[in-house]
Coordinates of C-alpha atoms and ligand atoms in Angstrom, one line a residue:
X275 CA -1.5 2.2 20.4
X276 CA -1.7 -0.9 18.7
X277 CA -4.9 0.3 16.7
X278 CA -2.9 1.0 13.9
X279 CA -1.8 -2.8 13.8
X280 CA -4.7 -4.4 13.6
X281 CA -6.3 -1.7 11.3
X282 CA -4.0 -1.3 8.2
X283 CA -4.2 -4.5 6.6
X284 CA -8.5 -3.6 6.3
X285 CA -8.9 0.4 5.8
X286 CA -9.2 1.8 2.5
X287 CA -6.6 4.5 0.9
X288 CA -6.0 6.2 4.5
X289 CA -2.8 7.3 2.8
X290 CA -0.7 9.1 5.4
X291 CA -0.6 6.4 8.4
X292 CA 0.4 3.3 5.9
X293 CA 3.4 2.5 4.1
X294 CA 4.7 4.6 1.5
X295 CA 3.9 2.7 -1.3
X296 CA 0.6 1.0 -2.7
X297 CA -0.9 -1.4 -5.0
X298 CA -3.7 -0.5 -7.1
X299 CA -5.0 -3.2 -7.1
X300 CA -5.8 -5.1 -3.6
X301 CA -5.0 -1.6 -2.2
X302 CA -2.1 -2.9 0.2
X303 CA 0.7 -1.2 1.2
X304 CA 4.4 -1.7 1.5
X305 CA 7.7 -0.4 3.2
X306 CA 9.5 -1.2 -0.2
X307 CA 8.3 -0.5 -4.0
X308 CA 8.1 -4.2 -5.5
X309 CA 8.0 -4.5 -9.1
X310 CA 4.8 -6.4 -8.5
X311 CA 2.7 -7.0 -5.7
X312 CA 3.4 -10.2 -3.8
X313 CA -0.2 -9.9 -2.7
X314 CA -2.3 -10.2 -5.9
X315 CA 0.6 -10.2 -8.4
X316 CA -0.7 -7.4 -10.4
X317 CA 2.4 -4.6 -11.8
X318 CA 0.6 -1.4 -10.3
X319 CA 2.4 -1.3 -6.8
X320 CA 2.7 2.8 -7.1
X321 CA 4.0 5.1 -3.9
X322 CA 1.4 6.7 -1.9
X323 CA 1.5 9.9 -2.1
X324 CA 0.3 9.2 -6.2
X325 CA -2.7 7.5 -5.6
X326 CA -4.7 9.8 -3.0
Ligands
ZN1554 ZN1 -1.6 -6.5 -5.0

């Protein structure tokens, strides 16, 4: 079951298998809620369920 490990950084909007939080700018997902995205510095990190 190594498929998800490789796919999660490139998959788009498959919210259920990803972290609970997602950056709306770069679509990276996270296990914790960041005030700003550590990847692209956007202030649009939301719960993935809110943007499905
Ligand atoms: Zn981002």
